[in-house]
PDB file of C-alpha atoms in Angstrom:
ATOM      1  CA  MET A   6       0.000   0.000   0.000  1.00  0.00           C
ATOM      2  CA  THR A   7       1.487   3.361  -1.029  1.00  0.00           C
ATOM      3  CA  PHE A   8       1.830   6.314   1.297  1.00  0.00           C
ATOM      4  CA  ALA A   9      -0.709   8.380  -0.660  1.00  0.00           C
ATOM      5  CA  TYR A  10      -3.226   5.542  -0.524  1.00  0.00           C
ATOM      6  CA  ARG A  11      -2.726   5.171   3.243  1.00  0.00           C
ATOM      7  CA  LEU A  12      -3.091   8.906   3.731  1.00  0.00           C
ATOM      8  CA  ALA A  13      -6.337   8.960   1.759  1.00  0.00           C
ATOM      9  CA  ALA A  14      -7.666   5.975   3.708  1.00  0.00           C
ATOM     10  CA  LEU A  15      -6.767   7.632   7.011  1.00  0.00           C
ATOM     11  CA  ALA A  16      -8.434  10.862   5.932  1.00  0.00           C
ATOM     12  CA  LEU A  17     -11.653   9.054   5.083  1.00  0.00           C
ATOM     13  CA  ALA A  18     -11.587   6.928   8.222  1.00  0.00           C
ATOM     14  CA  GLY A  19     -10.542   9.771  10.495  1.00  0.00           C
ATOM     15  CA  GLY A  20     -12.972  12.302   9.071  1.00  0.00           C
ATOM     16  CA  LEU A  21     -10.274  14.756   7.996  1.00  0.00           C
ATOM     17  CA  ALA A  22     -11.404  17.532   5.721  1.00  0.00           C
ATOM     18  CA  ALA A  23     -11.005  16.568   2.067  1.00  0.00           C
ATOM     19  CA  PRO A  24     -10.272  20.167   0.971  1.00  0.00           C
ATOM     20  CA  ALA A  25      -7.051  20.121   3.019  1.00  0.00           C
ATOM     21  CA  ILE A  26      -5.790  17.156   1.011  1.00  0.00           C
ATOM     22  CA  ALA A  27      -7.045  18.554  -2.315  1.00  0.00           C
ATOM     23  CA  SER A  28      -5.503  21.910  -1.452  1.00  0.00           C
ATOM     24  CA  ALA A  29      -2.003  20.469  -1.028  1.00  0.00           C
ATOM     25  CA  ASP A  30      -2.370  18.504  -4.251  1.00  0.00           C
ATOM     26  CA  GLY A  31      -3.799  21.546  -6.025  1.00  0.00           C
ATOM     27  CA  LYS A  32      -0.837  23.660  -4.972  1.00  0.00           C
ATOM     28  CA  SER A  33       1.611  21.090  -6.297  1.00  0.00           C
ATOM     29  CA  LEU A  34      -0.280  20.814  -9.590  1.00  0.00           C
ATOM     30  CA  PHE A  35      -0.481  24.610  -9.836  1.00  0.00           C
ATOM     31  CA  MET A  36       3.262  24.899  -9.318  1.00  0.00           C
ATOM     32  CA  ASP A  37       3.883  22.294 -12.039  1.00  0.00           C
ATOM     33  CA  ASN A  38       1.427  23.646 -14.623  1.00  0.00           C
ATOM     34  CA  CYS A  39       0.624  27.300 -13.968  1.00  0.00           C
ATOM     35  CA  SER A  40       3.227  29.083 -11.867  1.00  0.00           C
ATOM     36  CA  ALA A  41       5.710  29.662 -14.692  1.00  0.00           C
ATOM     37  CA  CYS A  42       3.297  32.209 -16.133  1.00  0.00           C
ATOM     38  CA  HIS A  43       1.062  33.245 -13.238  1.00  0.00           C
ATOM     39  CA  GLN A  44       3.883  33.025 -10.635  1.00  0.00           C
ATOM     40  CA  ALA A  45       3.775  31.186  -7.295  1.00  0.00           C
ATOM     41  CA  THR A  46       2.315  34.339  -5.749  1.00  0.00           C
ATOM     42  CA  GLY A  47      -0.585  34.469  -8.223  1.00  0.00           C
ATOM     43  CA  LYS A  48       0.487  37.995  -9.185  1.00  0.00           C
ATOM     44  CA  GLY A  49       1.257  37.133 -12.826  1.00  0.00           C
ATOM     45  CA  VAL A  50       3.662  39.145 -14.983  1.00  0.00           C
ATOM     46  CA  LYS A  51       2.466  42.637 -15.884  1.00  0.00           C
ATOM     47  CA  GLY A  52       1.758  42.968 -19.596  1.00  0.00           C
ATOM     48  CA  ALA A  53       2.265  39.261 -20.260  1.00  0.00           C
ATOM     49  CA  PHE A  54       0.374  36.972 -17.875  1.00  0.00           C
ATOM     50  CA  PRO A  55      -2.627  38.149 -15.865  1.00  0.00           C
ATOM     51  CA  PRO A  56      -2.752  37.919 -12.093  1.00  0.00           C
ATOM     52  CA  LEU A  57      -4.937  35.257 -10.501  1.00  0.00           C
ATOM     53  CA  ASP A  58      -4.831  36.839  -7.054  1.00  0.00           C
ATOM     54  CA  GLY A  59      -7.981  38.917  -6.698  1.00  0.00           C
ATOM     55  CA  ALA A  60      -9.061  38.306 -10.292  1.00  0.00           C
ATOM     56  CA  PRO A  61     -12.823  38.537 -10.908  1.00  0.00           C
ATOM     57  CA  LEU A  62     -12.576  35.673 -13.429  1.00  0.00           C
ATOM     58  CA  VAL A  63     -11.051  33.393 -10.801  1.00  0.00           C
ATOM     59  CA  GLN A  64     -13.560  34.323  -8.104  1.00  0.00           C
ATOM     60  CA  GLY A  65     -16.592  34.445 -10.371  1.00  0.00           C
ATOM     61  CA  PRO A  66     -18.889  31.666 -11.546  1.00  0.00           C
ATOM     62  CA  PRO A  67     -17.104  28.296 -11.526  1.00  0.00           C
ATOM     63  CA  LYS A  68     -18.257  27.427 -15.053  1.00  0.00           C
ATOM     64  CA  VAL A  69     -16.478  30.459 -16.539  1.00  0.00           C
ATOM     65  CA  VAL A  70     -13.087  29.737 -14.973  1.00  0.00           C
ATOM     66  CA  ILE A  71     -13.391  26.002 -15.711  1.00  0.00           C
ATOM     67  CA  THR A  72     -14.174  26.660 -19.387  1.00  0.00           C
ATOM     68  CA  THR A  73     -11.309  29.148 -19.630  1.00  0.00           C
ATOM     69  CA  VAL A  74      -8.774  26.650 -18.274  1.00  0.00           C
ATOM     70  CA  LEU A  75     -10.136  23.799 -20.390  1.00  0.00           C
ATOM     71  CA  ASN A  76     -10.103  25.755 -23.660  1.00  0.00           C
ATOM     72  CA  GLY A  77      -7.439  28.396 -23.070  1.00  0.00           C
ATOM     73  CA  ARG A  78      -7.785  32.078 -23.899  1.00  0.00           C
ATOM     74  CA  ALA A  79      -5.684  34.849 -25.430  1.00  0.00           C
ATOM     75  CA  GLY A  80      -2.432  32.923 -25.605  1.00  0.00           C
ATOM     76  CA  MET A  81      -3.151  30.723 -22.606  1.00  0.00           C
ATOM     77  CA  PRO A  82      -2.830  27.036 -23.466  1.00  0.00           C
ATOM     78  CA  ALA A  83      -5.844  24.745 -23.345  1.00  0.00           C
ATOM     79  CA  PHE A  84      -5.552  22.087 -20.662  1.00  0.00           C
ATOM     80  CA  LYS A  85      -8.460  19.894 -21.807  1.00  0.00           C
ATOM     81  CA  ASP A  86      -6.156  17.222 -23.210  1.00  0.00           C
ATOM     82  CA  ASP A  87      -3.430  17.491 -20.568  1.00  0.00           C
ATOM     83  CA  LEU A  88      -5.103  17.287 -17.153  1.00  0.00           C
ATOM     84  CA  THR A  89      -7.825  15.103 -15.661  1.00  0.00           C
ATOM     85  CA  ASP A  90     -11.062  16.442 -14.226  1.00  0.00           C
ATOM     86  CA  ALA A  91      -9.743  15.740 -10.717  1.00  0.00           C
ATOM     87  CA  ASP A  92      -6.445  17.535 -11.413  1.00  0.00           C
ATOM     88  CA  LEU A  93      -8.182  20.596 -12.870  1.00  0.00           C
ATOM     89  CA  ALA A  94     -10.623  20.690  -9.956  1.00  0.00           C
ATOM     90  CA  SER A  95      -7.710  20.547  -7.501  1.00  0.00           C
ATOM     91  CA  ILE A  96      -5.831  23.349  -9.251  1.00  0.00           C
ATOM     92  CA  LEU A  97      -8.894  25.568  -9.531  1.00  0.00           C
ATOM     93  CA  THR A  98      -9.898  24.938  -5.918  1.00  0.00           C
ATOM     94  CA  TYR A  99      -6.387  25.909  -4.849  1.00  0.00           C
ATOM     95  CA  VAL A 100      -6.386  29.075  -6.968  1.00  0.00           C
ATOM     96  CA  ARG A 101      -9.905  30.107  -5.903  1.00  0.00           C
ATOM     97  CA  SER A 102      -8.978  29.822  -2.216  1.00  0.00           C
ATOM     98  CA  SER A 103      -5.381  31.110  -2.241  1.00  0.00           C
ATOM     99  CA  TRP A 104      -3.802  34.516  -1.763  1.00  0.00           C
ATOM    100  CA  SER A 105      -6.666  37.016  -1.363  1.00  0.00           C
ATOM    101  CA  ASN A 106      -9.188  34.788  -3.168  1.00  0.00           C
ATOM    102  CA  LYS A 107     -12.079  33.431  -1.111  1.00  0.00           C
ATOM    103  CA  ALA A 108     -14.215  31.615  -3.713  1.00  0.00           C
ATOM    104  CA  SER A 109     -15.756  28.180  -3.325  1.00  0.00           C
ATOM    105  CA  GLY A 110     -14.045  24.982  -4.387  1.00  0.00           C
ATOM    106  CA  ILE A 111     -14.632  23.132  -7.632  1.00  0.00           C
ATOM    107  CA  LYS A 112     -15.539  19.462  -7.881  1.00  0.00           C
ATOM    108  CA  PRO A 113     -14.302  17.056 -10.549  1.00  0.00           C
ATOM    109  CA  THR A 114     -17.939  16.588 -11.595  1.00  0.00           C
ATOM    110  CA  ASP A 115     -18.130  20.339 -12.354  1.00  0.00           C
ATOM    111  CA  VAL A 116     -15.096  20.028 -14.629  1.00  0.00           C
ATOM    112  CA  ALA A 117     -16.526  16.893 -16.274  1.00  0.00           C
ATOM    113  CA  ALA A 118     -19.799  18.712 -17.010  1.00  0.00           C
ATOM    114  CA  ALA A 119     -17.983  21.701 -18.539  1.00  0.00           C
ATOM    115  CA  ARG A 120     -15.772  19.380 -20.586  1.00  0.00           C
ATOM    116  CA  ALA A 121     -18.822  17.488 -21.905  1.00  0.00           C
ATOM    117  CA  ALA A 122     -20.589  20.747 -22.778  1.00  0.00           C
ATOM    118  CA  ALA A 123     -17.519  22.000 -24.676  1.00  0.00           C
ATOM    119  CA  LYS A 124     -17.312  18.731 -26.629  1.00  0.00           C
ATOM    120  CA  ALA A 125     -21.018  18.897 -27.473  1.00  0.00           C
ATOM    121  CA  GLN A 126     -20.638  22.474 -28.738  1.00  0.00           C
ATOM    122  CA  ALA A 127     -17.622  21.501 -30.843  1.00  0.00           C
ATOM    123  CA  SER A 128     -19.562  18.579 -32.342  1.00  0.00           C
ATOM    124  CA  ALA A 129     -22.527  20.811 -33.132  1.00  0.00           C
ATOM    125  CA  ARG A 130     -20.258  23.342 -34.865  1.00  0.00           C
ATOM    126  CA  GLY A 131     -18.695  20.530 -36.870  1.00  0.00           C
ATOM    127  CA  LEU A 132     -22.117  19.545 -38.203  1.00  0.00           C
ATOM    128  CA  GLN A 133     -22.960  23.015 -39.525  1.00  0.00           C
ATOM    129  CA  ALA A 134     -22.925  23.599 -43.254  1.00  0.00           C
ATOM    130  CA  HIS A 135     -20.112  25.777 -44.564  1.00  0.00           C
TER     131      HIS A 135
END
């Protein structure tokens, strides 16, 4: 049994808060996938990469930020093919609750629903006559 598996089992058995575990994982995933542009502080790089700390997009409706990260925007890469629903939910939960942000967490099912909606829209566009 791996350490991570034991930790998860202990958390479930001991009633530890799941967001604490997701938060640590989300931070690690953020550092690996997002911090090069948005910085570890969430302050971004002026004129190049927008800040996430205090950003209305980050703290707004979950569907908007999920769709943005899945599909990319204005030079930002799309992560729909690179990260799982659980990984994206962990990253977004971390970002929405870090620095000065106080937004609610995001569940993997929220990401899955947004991903399915984006695929359905892409399929519908593909069926339109040119």
